[in-house]
Short mmCIF file of C-alpha atoms in Angstrom, two decimals:
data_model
loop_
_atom_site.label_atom_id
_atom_site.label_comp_id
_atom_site.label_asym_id
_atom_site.label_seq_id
_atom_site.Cartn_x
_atom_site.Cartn_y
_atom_site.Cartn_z
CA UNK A 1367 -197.08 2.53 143.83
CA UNK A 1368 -194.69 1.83 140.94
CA UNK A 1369 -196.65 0.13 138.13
CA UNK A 1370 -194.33 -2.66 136.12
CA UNK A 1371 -195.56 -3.83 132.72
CA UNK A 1372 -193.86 -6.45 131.16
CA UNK A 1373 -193.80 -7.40 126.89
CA UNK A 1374 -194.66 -9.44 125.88
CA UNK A 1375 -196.90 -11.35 128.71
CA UNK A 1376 -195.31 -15.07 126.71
CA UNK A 1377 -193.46 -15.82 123.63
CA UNK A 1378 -192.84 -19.19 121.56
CA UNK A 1379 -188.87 -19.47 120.80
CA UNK A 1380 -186.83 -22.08 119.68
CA UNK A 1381 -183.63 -23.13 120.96
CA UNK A 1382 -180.13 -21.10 120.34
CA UNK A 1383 -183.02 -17.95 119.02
CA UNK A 1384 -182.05 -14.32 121.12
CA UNK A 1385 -184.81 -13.75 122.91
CA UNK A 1386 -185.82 -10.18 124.38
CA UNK A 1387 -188.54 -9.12 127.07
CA UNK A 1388 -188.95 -5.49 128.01
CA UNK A 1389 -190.30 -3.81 131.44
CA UNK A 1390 -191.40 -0.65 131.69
CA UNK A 1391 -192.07 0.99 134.76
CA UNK A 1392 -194.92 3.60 135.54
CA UNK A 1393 -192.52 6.15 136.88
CA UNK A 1394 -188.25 6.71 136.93
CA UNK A 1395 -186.52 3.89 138.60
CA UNK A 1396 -183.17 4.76 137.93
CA UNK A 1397 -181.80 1.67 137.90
CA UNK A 1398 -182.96 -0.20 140.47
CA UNK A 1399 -184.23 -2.91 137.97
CA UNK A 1400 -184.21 -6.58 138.66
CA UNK A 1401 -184.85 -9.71 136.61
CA UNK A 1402 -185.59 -13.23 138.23
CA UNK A 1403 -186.36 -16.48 136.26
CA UNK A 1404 -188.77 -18.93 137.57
CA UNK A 1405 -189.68 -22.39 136.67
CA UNK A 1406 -192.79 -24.13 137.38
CA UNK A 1407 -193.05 -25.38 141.31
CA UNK A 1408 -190.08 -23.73 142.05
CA UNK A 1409 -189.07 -20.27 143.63
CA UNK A 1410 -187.80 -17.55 141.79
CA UNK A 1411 -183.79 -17.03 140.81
CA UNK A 1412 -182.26 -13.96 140.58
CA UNK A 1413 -180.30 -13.19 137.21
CA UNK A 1414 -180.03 -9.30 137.15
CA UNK A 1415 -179.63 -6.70 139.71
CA UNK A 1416 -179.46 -3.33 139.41
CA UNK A 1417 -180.45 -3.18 135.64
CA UNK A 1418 -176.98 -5.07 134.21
CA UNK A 1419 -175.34 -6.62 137.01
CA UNK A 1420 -175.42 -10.28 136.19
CA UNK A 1421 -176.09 -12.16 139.23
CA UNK A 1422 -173.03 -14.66 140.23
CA UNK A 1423 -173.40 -18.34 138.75
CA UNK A 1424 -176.09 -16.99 135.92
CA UNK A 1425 -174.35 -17.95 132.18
CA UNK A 1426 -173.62 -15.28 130.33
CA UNK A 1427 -175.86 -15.29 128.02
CA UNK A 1428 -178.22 -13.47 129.91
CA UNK A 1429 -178.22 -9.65 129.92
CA UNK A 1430 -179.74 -6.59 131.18
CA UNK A 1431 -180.13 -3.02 130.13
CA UNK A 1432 -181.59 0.41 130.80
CA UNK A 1433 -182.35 2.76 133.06
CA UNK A 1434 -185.53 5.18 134.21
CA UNK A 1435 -188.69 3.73 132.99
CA UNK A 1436 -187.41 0.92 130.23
CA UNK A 1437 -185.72 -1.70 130.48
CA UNK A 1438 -184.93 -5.01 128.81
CA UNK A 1439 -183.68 -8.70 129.18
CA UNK A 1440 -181.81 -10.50 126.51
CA UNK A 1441 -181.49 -14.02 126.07
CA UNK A 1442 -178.31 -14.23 123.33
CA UNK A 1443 -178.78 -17.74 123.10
CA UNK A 1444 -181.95 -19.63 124.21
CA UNK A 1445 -181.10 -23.20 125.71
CA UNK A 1446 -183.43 -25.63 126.89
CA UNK A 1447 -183.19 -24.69 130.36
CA UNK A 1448 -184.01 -21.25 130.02
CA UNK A 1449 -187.52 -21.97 128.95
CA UNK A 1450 -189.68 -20.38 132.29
CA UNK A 1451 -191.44 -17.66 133.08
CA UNK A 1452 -189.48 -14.01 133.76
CA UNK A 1453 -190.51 -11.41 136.01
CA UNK A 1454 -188.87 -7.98 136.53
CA UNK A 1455 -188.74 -6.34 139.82
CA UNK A 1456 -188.15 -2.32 141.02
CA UNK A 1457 -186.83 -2.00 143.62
CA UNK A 1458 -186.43 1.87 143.72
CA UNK A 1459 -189.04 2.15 146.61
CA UNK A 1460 -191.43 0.49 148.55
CA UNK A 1461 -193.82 -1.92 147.70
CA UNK A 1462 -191.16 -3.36 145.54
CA UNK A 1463 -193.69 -4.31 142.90
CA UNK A 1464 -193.11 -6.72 140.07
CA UNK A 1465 -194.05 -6.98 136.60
CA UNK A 1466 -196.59 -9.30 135.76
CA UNK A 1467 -194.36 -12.09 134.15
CA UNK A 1468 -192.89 -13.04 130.32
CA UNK A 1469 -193.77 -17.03 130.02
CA UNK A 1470 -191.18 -18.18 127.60
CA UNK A 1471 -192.55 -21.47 125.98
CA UNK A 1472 -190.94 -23.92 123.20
CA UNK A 1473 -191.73 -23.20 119.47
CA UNK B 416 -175.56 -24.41 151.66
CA UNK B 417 -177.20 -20.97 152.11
CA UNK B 418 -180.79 -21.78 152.02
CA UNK B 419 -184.30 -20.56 153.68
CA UNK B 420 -187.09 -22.77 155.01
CA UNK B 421 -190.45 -21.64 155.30
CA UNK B 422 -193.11 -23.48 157.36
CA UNK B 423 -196.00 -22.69 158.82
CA UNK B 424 -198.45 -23.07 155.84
CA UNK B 425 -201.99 -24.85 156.58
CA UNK B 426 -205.89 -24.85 155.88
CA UNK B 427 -207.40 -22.16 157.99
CA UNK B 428 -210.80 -20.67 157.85
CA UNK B 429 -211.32 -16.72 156.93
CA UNK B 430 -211.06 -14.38 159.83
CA UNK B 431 -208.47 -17.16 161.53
CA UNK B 432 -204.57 -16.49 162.36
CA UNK B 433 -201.43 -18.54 161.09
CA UNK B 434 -197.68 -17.45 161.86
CA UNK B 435 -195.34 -18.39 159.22
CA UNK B 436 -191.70 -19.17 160.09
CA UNK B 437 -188.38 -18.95 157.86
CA UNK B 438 -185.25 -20.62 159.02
CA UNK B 439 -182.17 -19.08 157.44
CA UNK B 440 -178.71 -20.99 157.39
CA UNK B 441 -175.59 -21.09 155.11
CA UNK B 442 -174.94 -17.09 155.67
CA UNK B 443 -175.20 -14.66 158.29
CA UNK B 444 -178.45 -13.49 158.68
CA UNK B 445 -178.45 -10.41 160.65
CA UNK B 446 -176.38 -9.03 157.96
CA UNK B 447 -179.29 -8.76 155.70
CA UNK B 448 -182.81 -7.76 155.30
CA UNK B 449 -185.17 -9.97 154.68
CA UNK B 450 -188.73 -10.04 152.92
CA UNK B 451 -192.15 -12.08 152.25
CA UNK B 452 -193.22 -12.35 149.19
CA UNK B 453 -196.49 -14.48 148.13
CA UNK B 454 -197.98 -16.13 144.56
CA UNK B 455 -201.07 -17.34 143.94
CA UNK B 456 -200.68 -20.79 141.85
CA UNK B 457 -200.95 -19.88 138.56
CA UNK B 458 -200.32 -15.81 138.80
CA UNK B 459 -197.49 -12.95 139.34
CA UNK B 460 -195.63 -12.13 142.68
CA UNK B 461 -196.57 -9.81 144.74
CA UNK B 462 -194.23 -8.38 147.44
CA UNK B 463 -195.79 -8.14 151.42
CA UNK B 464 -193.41 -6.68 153.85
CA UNK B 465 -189.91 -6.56 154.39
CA UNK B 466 -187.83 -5.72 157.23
CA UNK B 467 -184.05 -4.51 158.01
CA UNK B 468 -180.93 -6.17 159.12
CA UNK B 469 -182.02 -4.75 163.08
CA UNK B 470 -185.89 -3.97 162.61
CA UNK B 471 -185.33 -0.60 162.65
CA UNK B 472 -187.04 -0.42 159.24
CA UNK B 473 -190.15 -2.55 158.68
CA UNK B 474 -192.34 -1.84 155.29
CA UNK B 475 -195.81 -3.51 154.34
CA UNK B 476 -197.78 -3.14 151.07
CA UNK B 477 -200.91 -1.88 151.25
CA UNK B 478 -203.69 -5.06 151.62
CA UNK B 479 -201.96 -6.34 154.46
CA UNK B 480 -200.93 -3.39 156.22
CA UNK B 481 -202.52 -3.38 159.85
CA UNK B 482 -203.72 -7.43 159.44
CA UNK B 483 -199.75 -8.68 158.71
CA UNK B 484 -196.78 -8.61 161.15
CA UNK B 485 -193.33 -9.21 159.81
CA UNK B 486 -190.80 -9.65 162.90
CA UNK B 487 -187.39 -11.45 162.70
CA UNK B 488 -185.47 -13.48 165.80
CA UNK B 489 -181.83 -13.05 164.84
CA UNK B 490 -180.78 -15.40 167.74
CA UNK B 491 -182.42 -17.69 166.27
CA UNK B 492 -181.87 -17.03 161.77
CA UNK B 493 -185.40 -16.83 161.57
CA UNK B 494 -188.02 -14.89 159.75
CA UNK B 495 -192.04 -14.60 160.89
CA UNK B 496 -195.14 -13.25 158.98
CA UNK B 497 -197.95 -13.40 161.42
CA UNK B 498 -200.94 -13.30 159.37
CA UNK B 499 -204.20 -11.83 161.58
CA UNK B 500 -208.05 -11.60 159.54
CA UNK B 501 -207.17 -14.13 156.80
CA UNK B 502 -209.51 -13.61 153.97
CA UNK B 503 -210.21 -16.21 150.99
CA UNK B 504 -207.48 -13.86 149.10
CA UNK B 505 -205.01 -14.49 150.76
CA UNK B 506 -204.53 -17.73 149.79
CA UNK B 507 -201.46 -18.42 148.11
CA UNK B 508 -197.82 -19.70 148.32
CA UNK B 509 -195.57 -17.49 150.29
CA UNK B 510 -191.86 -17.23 149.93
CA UNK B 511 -189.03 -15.69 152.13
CA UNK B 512 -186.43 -14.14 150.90
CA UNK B 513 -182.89 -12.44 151.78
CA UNK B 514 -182.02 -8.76 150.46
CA UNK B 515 -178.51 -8.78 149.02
CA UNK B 516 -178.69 -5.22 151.52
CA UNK B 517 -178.67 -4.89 154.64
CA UNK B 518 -181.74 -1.90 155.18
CA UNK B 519 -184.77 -1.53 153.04
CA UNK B 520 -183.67 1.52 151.78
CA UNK B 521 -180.60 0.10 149.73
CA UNK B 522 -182.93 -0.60 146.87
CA UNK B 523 -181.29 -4.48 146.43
CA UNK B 524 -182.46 -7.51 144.77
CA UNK B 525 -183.99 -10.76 146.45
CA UNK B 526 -180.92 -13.58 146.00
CA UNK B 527 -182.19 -16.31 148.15
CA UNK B 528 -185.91 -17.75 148.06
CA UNK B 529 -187.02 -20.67 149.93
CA UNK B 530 -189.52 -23.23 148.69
CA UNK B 531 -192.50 -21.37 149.82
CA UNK B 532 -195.48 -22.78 152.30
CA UNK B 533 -199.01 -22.51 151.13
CA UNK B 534 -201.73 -21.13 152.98
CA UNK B 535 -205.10 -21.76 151.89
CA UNK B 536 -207.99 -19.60 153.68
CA UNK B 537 -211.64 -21.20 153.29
CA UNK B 538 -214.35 -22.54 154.97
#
């Protein structure tokens, strides 16, 4: 199985700060990378697909790079609403494993 | 609306069966594959099984392989997990959710979750 690790596992950020979170996976996933934001007591959202493709009706202020094992997921421009917990996804083979989750909390 | 309703989710004791259900409506389900995914309040996802647009391709992870059947009634846009020898680890809140591909192999994201339907296994 394909191992994700996520960095950092939460963060404290304030409001209109860039925010980063990186996933590395345990082997090359080319890019079949995907990022999904989830708030408490509801499901997950997709925002990325395929390492950079931004998922339609997600602002643009959220981003996605890389490619084999590291990737990352910017935030240009925290807003309230983004505060939740991120998970990244492979989805290079099966089990499509995630990464353990990137709480993003208020400063 | 495209959206996905899971029920199915009760109290059972270890050892015991449940079959979850998914309703899909708002797109055209047999145009996509589909997947169950479970959390444990509190902790990460973890992906179960997933199956194609036809069946033709069905996939488990590992700790439910052999106990889990994913199946999927595209007369009816709807999804199953039946869930044989529940153990106390199994408990959790388990989502469906639609491939933006059509066969497991595609390597595509999940774009549309339902609300989940908790099972809870204990005496």
């Amino acid at each position: 199985d394909i191992h994700m690790t996520q960095s950092p596992s939460s963060l404290s950020a304030s409001v209109e700060d860039r925010v980063t979170i990186t996933c590395r996976a345990s082997q090359s996933v080319g890019i079949y990378l995907n990022w999904y934001q989830q708030k408490p007591g509801k499901a997950p959202k997709l925002l990325i697909y395929g390492a950079s493709s931004l998922q339609s009706g997600v602002p643009s202020r959220f981003s996605g790079s890389g490619s084999g094992t590291d990737f990352t997921l910017t935030i240009s421009s925290l807003q309230p609403e983004d505060f939740a917990t991120y998970y990244c996804q492979q989805s290079y083979n099966i089990p499509r494993t995630f990464g353990q989750g990137t709480k993003v909390e208020i400063k | 609306e495209v959206q996905l309703v899971e029920s199915g989710g009760d109290l059972v004791q270890p050892g015991r069966s449940l079959r979850l259900s998914c309703v899909a409506s708002g797109f055209t389900f047999d145009d996509y594959a589909m997947h169950w995914v479970r959390q444990v309040p509190g902790k990460g996802l973890e992906w179960l099984a997933g199956i194609s647009w036809n069946r033709a391709s069905i996939d488990y992870e590992d700790s439910v392989k052999g106990r889990f059947t994913i199946f999927r009634d595209n007369a009816k846009n709807s999804l199953y997990l039946q869930m044989n020898s529940l153990r106390a680890e199994d408990t959790a809140l388990y989502y469906c959710a639609k491939d933006l591909g059509i066969t497991l192999r595609e390597g595509r994201a999940f774009d549309i979750w339902g609300q989940g339907t908790m099972v809870t296994v204990s005496s």
